[in-house]
Short mmCIF file of C-alpha atoms in Angstrom, two decimals:
data_model
loop_
_atom_site.label_atom_id
_atom_site.label_comp_id
_atom_site.label_asym_id
_atom_site.label_seq_id
_atom_site.Cartn_x
_atom_site.Cartn_y
_atom_site.Cartn_z
CA MET K 2 80.62 -12.70 -65.69
CA ASP K 3 83.65 -11.61 -65.30
CA GLY K 4 82.70 -13.20 -61.60
CA ALA K 5 81.59 -16.51 -62.70
CA PRO K 6 83.62 -19.66 -62.00
CA GLN K 7 86.04 -20.73 -64.69
CA PRO K 8 84.91 -25.06 -65.95
CA SER K 9 88.32 -25.99 -63.79
CA GLU K 10 87.48 -23.64 -60.05
CA ARG K 11 83.94 -25.22 -60.55
CA TRP K 12 84.85 -28.71 -59.83
CA ALA K 13 87.92 -28.55 -58.27
CA GLY K 14 85.80 -29.96 -56.07
CA LEU K 15 85.13 -32.97 -57.40
CA GLN K 16 88.46 -33.27 -59.06
CA SER K 17 90.02 -33.36 -55.23
CA VAL K 18 87.68 -36.30 -54.60
CA LEU K 19 87.68 -37.96 -57.24
CA CYS K 20 92.70 -37.51 -57.70
CA SER K 21 93.43 -38.84 -53.45
CA ALA K 22 93.43 -42.23 -52.77
CA SER K 23 91.13 -42.48 -49.35
CA PRO K 24 90.82 -45.97 -46.60
CA LEU K 25 87.67 -45.72 -47.22
CA ALA K 26 87.22 -45.64 -51.41
CA HIS K 27 85.44 -49.11 -52.54
CA PRO K 28 88.34 -51.68 -53.92
CA ASP K 29 87.36 -51.04 -56.60
CA PHE K 30 88.56 -46.80 -57.57
CA GLU K 31 91.46 -45.67 -58.69
CA PRO K 32 92.33 -42.19 -58.38
CA SER K 33 92.15 -40.31 -61.86
CA GLU K 34 90.82 -36.95 -63.49
CA GLU K 35 89.66 -39.59 -65.82
CA THR K 36 86.58 -40.57 -63.50
CA LEU K 37 85.12 -36.57 -63.86
CA GLN K 38 85.02 -36.87 -67.97
CA PHE K 39 83.79 -40.50 -67.86
CA ILE K 40 80.41 -38.47 -64.68
CA GLN K 41 79.99 -35.84 -67.10
CA ASP K 42 80.26 -37.32 -70.67
CA VAL K 43 79.71 -41.22 -70.20
CA CYS K 44 77.14 -41.64 -67.69
CA LYS K 45 73.73 -41.94 -68.15
CA ILE K 46 71.54 -41.29 -65.11
CA LEU K 47 67.94 -41.95 -64.26
CA VAL K 48 65.82 -39.74 -62.23
CA ILE K 49 61.96 -41.33 -61.81
CA GLY K 50 59.63 -38.82 -60.08
CA ALA K 51 59.85 -35.37 -60.74
CA GLY K 52 57.84 -33.59 -57.08
CA GLY K 53 58.97 -33.05 -53.96
CA LEU K 54 62.28 -35.07 -53.70
CA GLY K 55 62.48 -35.09 -57.94
CA CYS K 56 63.43 -31.56 -58.24
CA GLU K 57 66.10 -31.88 -54.84
CA LEU K 58 67.63 -34.78 -57.09
CA LEU K 59 67.62 -33.92 -60.31
CA LYS K 60 68.51 -29.86 -58.40
CA ASP K 61 71.49 -32.25 -56.52
CA LEU K 62 72.43 -34.54 -59.51
CA ALA K 63 73.06 -32.41 -61.80
CA LEU K 64 75.02 -29.47 -59.80
CA MET K 65 77.27 -32.75 -58.98
CA GLY K 66 79.00 -33.12 -62.77
CA PHE K 67 76.55 -35.07 -63.94
CA THR K 68 74.96 -33.79 -67.24
CA ASN K 69 73.07 -37.05 -68.78
CA LEU K 70 70.15 -37.01 -66.69
CA HIS K 71 67.28 -39.06 -67.72
CA CYS K 72 63.27 -38.08 -65.92
CA ILE K 73 59.71 -39.67 -66.08
CA ASP K 74 56.98 -38.79 -64.80
CA MET K 75 53.48 -38.67 -65.62
CA ASP K 76 52.31 -36.02 -63.52
CA THR K 77 51.16 -31.90 -64.26
CA ILE K 78 51.90 -29.17 -61.78
CA ASP K 79 49.12 -28.35 -58.96
CA LEU K 80 49.19 -24.86 -57.61
CA SER K 81 49.78 -27.60 -53.97
CA ASN K 82 53.44 -28.33 -55.47
CA LEU K 83 54.53 -25.00 -55.85
CA ASN K 84 56.03 -24.26 -51.75
CA ARG K 85 58.29 -27.05 -51.72
CA GLN K 86 58.91 -28.25 -55.50
CA PHE K 87 61.24 -25.51 -55.90
CA LEU K 88 61.40 -25.58 -60.09
CA PHE K 89 57.77 -25.08 -60.58
CA ARG K 90 56.19 -21.28 -60.73
CA THR K 91 52.50 -20.49 -60.61
CA GLN K 92 52.21 -19.93 -64.72
CA ASP K 93 53.89 -23.39 -64.64
CA ILE K 94 50.43 -25.10 -63.25
CA GLY K 95 48.25 -27.40 -65.96
CA LYS K 96 51.60 -28.14 -67.01
CA PHE K 97 53.72 -31.46 -67.47
CA LYS K 98 56.32 -31.91 -64.36
CA ALA K 99 59.36 -33.40 -66.27
CA GLU K 100 58.66 -30.78 -69.14
CA VAL K 101 59.53 -28.26 -66.92
CA ALA K 102 62.02 -29.29 -64.16
CA ALA K 103 63.79 -30.05 -67.37
CA SER K 104 63.91 -27.14 -68.96
CA PHE K 105 64.38 -25.39 -65.29
CA ILE K 106 67.67 -27.35 -64.79
CA ASN K 107 68.57 -26.94 -68.82
CA GLY K 108 68.37 -23.20 -68.75
CA ARG K 109 70.33 -23.04 -65.23
CA ILE K 110 72.81 -25.13 -65.08
CA THR K 111 75.45 -25.51 -68.19
CA GLY K 112 76.12 -28.21 -70.22
CA CYS K 113 73.55 -30.10 -67.98
CA HIS K 114 71.31 -32.03 -70.24
CA VAL K 115 67.33 -32.51 -69.52
CA THR K 116 65.27 -35.35 -71.03
CA PRO K 117 61.30 -35.82 -69.64
CA HIS K 118 60.01 -38.66 -70.37
CA CYS K 119 55.98 -37.06 -69.77
CA CYS K 120 54.49 -41.25 -69.12
CA LYS K 121 54.06 -43.54 -66.78
CA ILE K 122 56.73 -45.70 -65.42
CA GLN K 123 55.45 -49.06 -67.40
CA ASP K 124 55.17 -47.60 -69.69
CA LEU K 125 58.90 -48.09 -71.58
CA GLY K 126 60.42 -51.38 -72.12
CA ALA K 127 63.36 -53.36 -71.19
CA GLU K 128 65.79 -51.81 -73.48
CA PHE K 129 64.45 -48.56 -72.40
CA TYR K 130 65.78 -48.99 -67.99
CA ARG K 131 69.30 -50.91 -69.76
CA GLN K 132 70.90 -47.63 -71.22
CA PHE K 133 70.73 -46.23 -67.67
CA HIS K 134 75.21 -46.91 -65.33
CA VAL K 135 72.27 -45.42 -62.10
CA ILE K 136 68.61 -45.15 -61.23
CA VAL K 137 66.99 -43.55 -58.56
CA CYS K 138 64.05 -42.97 -57.39
CA GLY K 139 61.73 -40.30 -55.67
CA LEU K 140 58.30 -41.59 -55.92
CA ASP K 141 55.00 -41.60 -53.57
CA SER K 142 53.88 -45.50 -54.53
CA ILE K 143 54.69 -48.64 -53.61
CA ILE K 144 53.15 -49.98 -56.57
CA ALA K 145 55.57 -47.90 -58.19
CA ARG K 146 58.47 -49.46 -56.33
CA ARG K 147 57.81 -52.24 -56.99
CA TRP K 148 57.67 -52.30 -60.84
CA ILE K 149 61.61 -50.85 -61.08
CA ASN K 150 62.04 -53.20 -58.72
CA GLY K 151 61.09 -55.92 -60.59
CA MET K 152 62.44 -53.93 -64.32
CA VAL K 153 65.92 -54.50 -62.84
CA LEU K 154 65.76 -57.67 -61.70
CA GLY K 155 65.32 -58.84 -65.09
CA LEU K 156 66.91 -56.85 -67.25
CA LEU K 157 70.13 -59.11 -64.40
CA ARG K 158 72.20 -62.19 -66.71
CA TYR K 159 72.92 -65.33 -65.96
CA ASP K 160 75.48 -67.42 -67.95
CA GLU K 161 75.27 -70.84 -68.03
CA SER K 162 75.65 -71.87 -65.07
CA GLY K 163 74.56 -69.64 -63.14
CA CYS K 164 76.33 -67.30 -62.16
CA LEU K 165 75.47 -63.77 -62.26
CA ASP K 166 76.91 -61.45 -65.18
CA ARG K 167 77.71 -58.38 -62.98
CA SER K 168 77.70 -55.67 -66.28
CA SER K 169 74.26 -56.01 -66.38
CA ILE K 170 73.32 -54.97 -63.35
CA ILE K 171 71.85 -51.18 -62.31
CA PRO K 172 72.24 -50.54 -59.04
CA LEU K 173 68.46 -48.44 -57.75
CA VAL K 174 69.08 -45.84 -54.74
CA ASP K 175 65.35 -45.72 -53.45
CA GLY K 176 64.90 -42.43 -51.47
CA GLY K 177 61.28 -41.92 -49.46
CA THR K 178 59.69 -39.66 -47.36
CA GLU K 179 56.57 -39.20 -44.80
CA GLY K 180 55.55 -36.12 -42.91
CA PHE K 181 59.20 -36.08 -41.53
CA LYS K 182 60.23 -39.12 -41.26
CA GLY K 183 61.82 -40.54 -44.76
CA ASN K 184 64.11 -43.38 -45.77
CA ALA K 185 66.97 -44.26 -48.46
CA ARG K 186 68.23 -46.98 -49.46
CA VAL K 187 71.08 -48.83 -52.18
CA ILE K 188 70.03 -51.81 -54.41
CA ILE K 189 72.04 -53.89 -56.20
CA PRO K 190 69.94 -55.47 -57.76
CA GLY K 191 70.88 -59.70 -57.47
CA LEU K 192 73.45 -59.03 -55.30
CA THR K 193 71.57 -57.19 -52.18
CA ALA K 194 68.24 -57.17 -50.88
CA CYS K 195 65.35 -56.01 -53.05
CA ILE K 196 61.85 -53.68 -52.67
CA ASP K 197 60.14 -56.89 -51.63
CA CYS K 198 62.45 -58.77 -49.60
CA SER K 199 61.73 -55.26 -46.88
CA LEU K 200 57.30 -55.03 -48.63
CA ASP K 201 56.85 -55.06 -43.95
CA LEU K 202 59.48 -51.81 -43.43
CA TYR K 203 57.08 -50.33 -45.61
CA PRO K 204 54.28 -48.42 -42.60
CA PRO K 205 50.18 -49.19 -42.94
CA GLN K 206 48.26 -46.93 -44.88
CA VAL K 207 46.02 -45.37 -42.84
CA THR K 208 42.41 -46.84 -43.27
CA TYR K 209 39.10 -45.90 -41.34
CA PRO K 210 36.77 -48.55 -39.22
CA LEU K 211 34.04 -49.55 -41.57
CA CYS K 212 31.17 -49.00 -38.69
CA THR K 213 32.55 -45.35 -38.68
CA ILE K 214 32.13 -43.32 -42.07
CA ALA K 215 28.56 -45.31 -42.52
CA SER K 216 27.01 -44.69 -39.48
CA LYS K 217 29.30 -42.56 -36.78
CA PRO K 218 31.10 -40.13 -38.54
CA ARG K 219 33.23 -37.73 -37.10
CA LEU K 220 35.82 -35.99 -38.94
CA PRO K 221 35.87 -34.90 -42.55
CA GLU K 222 37.99 -37.53 -43.27
CA HIS K 223 35.06 -40.06 -42.63
CA CYS K 224 32.32 -38.45 -45.04
CA ILE K 225 36.26 -38.76 -47.99
CA GLU K 226 36.60 -42.09 -46.90
CA TYR K 227 32.42 -42.67 -46.99
CA VAL K 228 31.87 -41.45 -50.66
CA LYS K 229 35.08 -43.13 -51.96
CA VAL K 230 34.07 -46.70 -50.60
CA LEU K 231 30.77 -46.65 -50.91
CA GLN K 232 28.99 -43.99 -52.81
CA TRP K 233 31.70 -44.07 -55.83
CA PRO K 234 30.64 -47.40 -56.06
CA LYS K 235 27.52 -47.90 -55.96
CA GLU K 236 26.18 -43.84 -58.10
CA LYS K 237 29.07 -45.31 -60.67
CA PRO K 238 29.75 -41.90 -61.79
CA PHE K 239 32.18 -41.73 -64.39
CA GLY K 240 30.95 -45.22 -65.09
CA ASP K 241 32.60 -47.81 -64.47
CA ALA K 242 36.07 -46.19 -64.21
CA ALA K 243 37.76 -46.35 -60.87
CA ILE K 244 38.60 -43.26 -58.99
CA ASP K 245 41.01 -41.58 -61.01
CA GLY K 246 43.15 -39.24 -58.22
CA ASP K 247 45.24 -37.65 -60.44
CA ASN K 248 41.68 -37.34 -62.86
CA SER K 249 39.90 -33.61 -61.60
CA ASP K 250 36.51 -34.03 -62.33
CA HIS K 251 36.76 -37.04 -59.60
CA ILE K 252 38.21 -35.48 -57.08
CA LEU K 253 36.05 -32.32 -57.63
CA TRP K 254 32.89 -34.69 -57.36
CA VAL K 255 34.00 -36.60 -54.34
CA PHE K 256 34.38 -33.46 -52.83
CA ALA K 257 31.08 -32.32 -53.50
CA LYS K 258 29.61 -35.74 -52.20
CA ALA K 259 31.55 -35.41 -49.43
CA GLN K 260 30.66 -32.71 -48.29
CA GLU K 261 27.30 -33.02 -48.26
CA ARG K 262 27.67 -35.57 -45.84
CA ALA K 263 29.71 -33.28 -43.75
CA ASN K 264 26.93 -30.90 -43.93
CA GLU K 265 24.37 -33.23 -42.82
CA TYR K 266 27.05 -33.80 -40.00
CA GLY K 267 27.21 -30.62 -38.77
CA ILE K 268 31.50 -31.59 -39.64
CA GLN K 269 34.12 -28.82 -40.96
CA GLY K 270 37.38 -29.46 -42.45
CA VAL K 271 35.99 -30.89 -45.79
CA THR K 272 38.39 -29.08 -47.96
CA TYR K 273 39.26 -30.10 -52.13
CA ARG K 274 42.73 -30.25 -50.98
CA LEU K 275 41.93 -32.77 -48.27
CA THR K 276 39.60 -35.25 -50.59
CA GLN K 277 42.21 -35.39 -53.07
CA GLY K 278 44.66 -36.03 -50.11
CA VAL K 279 42.40 -38.93 -48.56
CA VAL K 280 41.81 -40.55 -52.77
CA LYS K 281 45.92 -40.66 -53.27
CA ARG K 282 46.81 -41.57 -49.28
CA ILE K 283 48.57 -38.93 -49.79
CA ILE K 284 51.00 -37.50 -45.81
CA PRO K 285 51.93 -33.16 -46.09
CA ALA K 286 55.23 -33.51 -47.30
CA VAL K 287 57.68 -30.27 -46.01
CA ALA K 288 60.70 -29.78 -48.03
CA SER K 289 63.69 -29.50 -45.64
CA THR K 290 63.36 -33.51 -45.12
CA ASN K 291 63.00 -34.24 -48.93
CA ALA K 292 65.92 -32.24 -49.11
CA VAL K 293 67.51 -33.74 -46.25
CA ILE K 294 66.94 -37.24 -48.29
CA ALA K 295 67.78 -36.51 -51.97
CA GLY K 296 71.18 -35.25 -50.95
CA VAL K 297 71.70 -38.44 -49.18
CA CYS K 298 70.71 -40.27 -52.74
CA ALA K 299 72.91 -38.69 -55.05
CA THR K 300 75.41 -38.58 -52.49
CA GLU K 301 75.04 -42.89 -53.02
CA VAL K 302 75.01 -42.44 -56.89
CA PHE K 303 78.57 -40.48 -57.22
CA LYS K 304 79.68 -43.13 -54.28
CA ILE K 305 78.27 -45.59 -56.96
CA ALA K 306 79.23 -44.18 -60.46
CA THR K 307 82.52 -43.00 -59.34
CA SER K 308 83.10 -45.82 -56.68
CA CYS K 309 85.09 -42.49 -54.25
CA SER K 310 83.43 -44.46 -51.11
CA LYS K 311 81.44 -47.13 -50.64
CA PRO K 312 77.80 -48.11 -50.88
CA LEU K 313 75.03 -47.15 -48.17
CA GLN K 314 74.89 -50.81 -46.49
CA ASN K 315 72.32 -50.50 -46.99
CA TYR K 316 68.94 -49.22 -45.83
CA MET K 317 69.19 -45.99 -43.66
CA VAL K 318 65.94 -43.77 -41.85
CA PHE K 319 66.15 -40.14 -41.02
CA ASN K 320 63.54 -38.98 -38.54
CA ASP K 321 64.25 -34.93 -37.57
CA THR K 322 59.33 -34.78 -36.30
CA ASP K 323 62.35 -34.13 -32.42
CA GLY K 324 65.49 -33.58 -33.03
CA VAL K 325 67.73 -35.04 -35.80
CA TYR K 326 68.16 -38.66 -35.01
CA THR K 327 69.46 -40.98 -37.30
CA TYR K 328 70.23 -44.99 -38.21
CA THR K 329 71.83 -47.43 -40.59
CA PHE K 330 71.26 -51.80 -41.27
CA GLU K 331 71.51 -53.53 -43.58
CA ALA K 332 68.71 -54.79 -44.55
CA GLU K 333 68.98 -59.23 -45.06
CA LYS K 334 68.05 -60.47 -48.95
CA LYS K 335 65.33 -63.25 -48.18
CA ASP K 336 66.20 -66.03 -50.31
CA ASP K 337 62.76 -67.41 -50.58
CA CYS K 338 62.22 -63.82 -51.80
CA PRO K 339 59.19 -63.93 -54.82
CA ALA K 340 60.87 -60.79 -56.68
CA CYS K 341 64.19 -61.48 -56.95
CA SER K 342 64.52 -65.41 -56.00
CA SER K 343 64.78 -68.28 -59.07
CA LYS K 344 62.89 -69.91 -56.68
CA PRO K 345 58.95 -71.14 -57.01
CA VAL K 346 57.83 -70.12 -54.08
CA THR K 347 56.21 -72.61 -52.52
CA LEU K 348 52.12 -72.52 -50.31
CA THR K 349 49.79 -74.91 -48.43
CA PHE K 350 46.53 -74.39 -48.99
CA HIS K 351 43.39 -77.15 -47.77
CA GLU K 352 43.35 -80.00 -50.73
CA ASP K 353 38.90 -78.25 -49.87
CA ALA K 354 40.61 -74.66 -51.05
CA THR K 355 39.33 -72.54 -53.42
CA LEU K 356 40.73 -70.29 -56.26
CA GLN K 357 39.73 -66.60 -53.59
CA ASP K 358 41.04 -68.25 -51.42
CA VAL K 359 44.91 -67.83 -53.21
CA TYR K 360 43.73 -65.35 -54.64
CA ASN K 361 42.77 -63.57 -51.15
CA TYR K 362 46.13 -64.85 -49.21
CA LEU K 363 48.82 -63.24 -52.61
CA CYS K 364 46.95 -60.18 -51.39
CA GLU K 365 46.74 -60.13 -47.74
CA ASN K 366 50.24 -61.58 -46.93
CA GLN K 367 53.14 -59.03 -46.43
CA LYS K 368 54.86 -61.42 -47.95
CA PHE K 369 53.35 -60.72 -51.77
CA ALA K 370 51.00 -57.59 -50.81
CA MET K 371 49.44 -57.98 -54.84
CA LYS K 372 47.07 -55.70 -56.32
CA SER K 373 45.40 -57.60 -58.46
CA PRO K 374 46.59 -60.44 -59.63
CA SER K 375 45.84 -63.13 -62.49
CA LEU K 376 46.78 -66.63 -62.76
CA THR K 377 47.61 -68.65 -64.88
CA THR K 378 48.20 -72.35 -65.65
CA VAL K 379 49.48 -75.30 -66.96
CA VAL K 380 47.21 -77.87 -67.85
CA GLY K 381 47.20 -81.12 -69.37
CA GLU K 382 49.72 -79.80 -71.18
CA LYS K 383 47.98 -76.47 -72.26
CA ASN K 384 47.61 -73.67 -71.03
CA LYS K 385 44.63 -72.65 -68.78
CA THR K 386 43.60 -68.78 -67.82
CA LEU K 387 42.29 -69.54 -63.51
CA TYR K 388 41.97 -65.34 -64.07
CA MET K 389 42.70 -62.63 -65.42
CA SER K 390 41.83 -59.74 -64.03
CA THR K 391 43.82 -57.03 -66.46
CA LEU K 392 41.12 -57.10 -68.83
CA ALA K 393 37.37 -56.75 -68.29
CA SER K 394 35.86 -59.29 -70.84
CA LEU K 395 38.42 -61.58 -69.69
CA GLU K 396 37.61 -60.40 -66.48
CA VAL K 397 34.07 -61.83 -66.27
CA ALA K 398 34.51 -64.82 -68.12
CA THR K 399 36.95 -66.45 -65.71
CA ARG K 400 34.98 -64.47 -62.65
CA PRO K 401 33.06 -67.29 -62.22
CA ASN K 402 36.47 -69.21 -61.52
CA LEU K 403 37.12 -68.37 -58.05
CA LYS K 404 34.47 -70.09 -56.59
CA LYS K 405 36.01 -73.48 -57.49
CA LYS K 406 38.07 -75.95 -55.59
CA LEU K 407 41.52 -75.97 -56.89
CA SER K 408 40.91 -79.53 -57.54
CA ASP K 409 37.69 -78.62 -60.31
CA LEU K 410 39.59 -76.60 -61.97
CA GLY K 411 42.80 -79.58 -62.27
CA ILE K 412 45.15 -78.08 -59.86
CA VAL K 413 47.05 -80.99 -58.35
CA ASP K 414 49.96 -81.14 -55.26
CA GLY K 415 52.68 -79.29 -56.88
CA HIS K 416 51.37 -77.48 -59.40
CA GLU K 417 52.57 -74.98 -60.77
CA ILE K 418 50.32 -71.58 -61.11
CA VAL K 419 52.14 -68.71 -62.08
CA VAL K 420 51.50 -65.05 -61.24
CA ALA K 421 51.43 -62.06 -62.34
CA ASP K 422 50.26 -58.31 -61.02
CA VAL K 423 51.22 -54.21 -61.58
CA THR K 424 53.48 -54.98 -58.80
CA THR K 425 56.66 -55.98 -61.17
CA PRO K 426 56.53 -56.49 -64.71
CA ARG K 427 57.89 -59.64 -64.20
CA SER K 428 55.42 -63.01 -63.20
CA ILE K 429 55.89 -65.41 -60.56
CA ALA K 430 55.29 -69.12 -60.50
CA ILE K 431 54.32 -70.71 -57.34
CA ILE K 432 53.66 -74.43 -56.29
CA ILE K 433 50.98 -75.65 -54.58
CA LYS K 434 50.67 -78.43 -52.19
CA PHE K 435 47.96 -78.93 -50.31
CA THR K 436 46.79 -80.84 -47.11
CA TYR K 437 44.56 -83.02 -45.87
CA ASN K 438 42.39 -84.28 -43.40
CA MET K 439 43.23 -87.95 -42.12
CA ASP K 440 40.36 -90.51 -42.14
CA PRO K 441 40.27 -91.33 -38.17
CA ASP K 442 41.82 -94.44 -37.38
#
């Protein structure tokens, strides 16, 4: 069009920032026209998630001059997404979010190319993630956050003296929203606090007392939770498969059973959308919160990629429930973090403790918060699988070990156990220390 801005005009604002010295700039920043050329021609950014935050992130980054973007999302578009995930239309329902989002940005913003990846983040290996200059997350899952956190930590390289090779660092920018609340953080792997260093900052998931959902349901959520927790494992409508919140057949079954229970107790309000929300632990999203947090994250990506300003140090919270409130603080790196520390973690148990005690501790302790850990060790110079949760046949074969004492499994004081879990692509090492009953004098 005649009135369309020419390329030089389009990026004039960015050039004025990147070609000017500033007291706020990073010490490594050198004003240059080549910086804009770098973000347009060289810099590769990975956006994880193409939902409420992901749509905003892709739009913001593309409009800021980043032309080489990749996007990962395994989900497909649902009708309920359309009120805030603005890259999607009614005709897109049922299609992959990553593909539709990429197609929209590629067709709308000249010069930008978004490559979609319609898969789980766990399906892609280290070499895929190693190619990016910055990774930015718009996820709704703590497990996925911890996994990508473990991945960027696993990409770090150290020299023979143990010094970190800074060229192996891939900064991670993470955003999250929950209704009218949100947060953004910048993680420099190996140097600043990682996701696992601050697990206690994440709000606990809503749970319902079992006695209430079983005998005295009062809310539609109670009826849905009853079906999820009690009826599903009892009736096994799809065999041994666990409930999948993204499987419409699973949700429809839970929805129908929850309606039956609601009718029995005269409870109104059980809907398909609510059923999916309870099963997936979904908190209603607010488009304006997504826009604010995505804007902060995109700005941090720009600052990191260009060094035109020092990045966020290193955690920002946002709340517009009543007015607008923001606060920034520096989350501290923990020396004993199981994810980013190179030291094995020492755990102390009574001499009579069982493997089940260790398993429960890894799942329930906030420091680890694992979901289904697998444990292996070396006994008598031979590898020994203590418990394997990921493969059905091995889980059955090793399940009896859970009831055995650690000493009966060959575990002695100071023994090392290697733990793997879905929350991280890397295994961690724990050292078992025993406490003993002292004989009375």
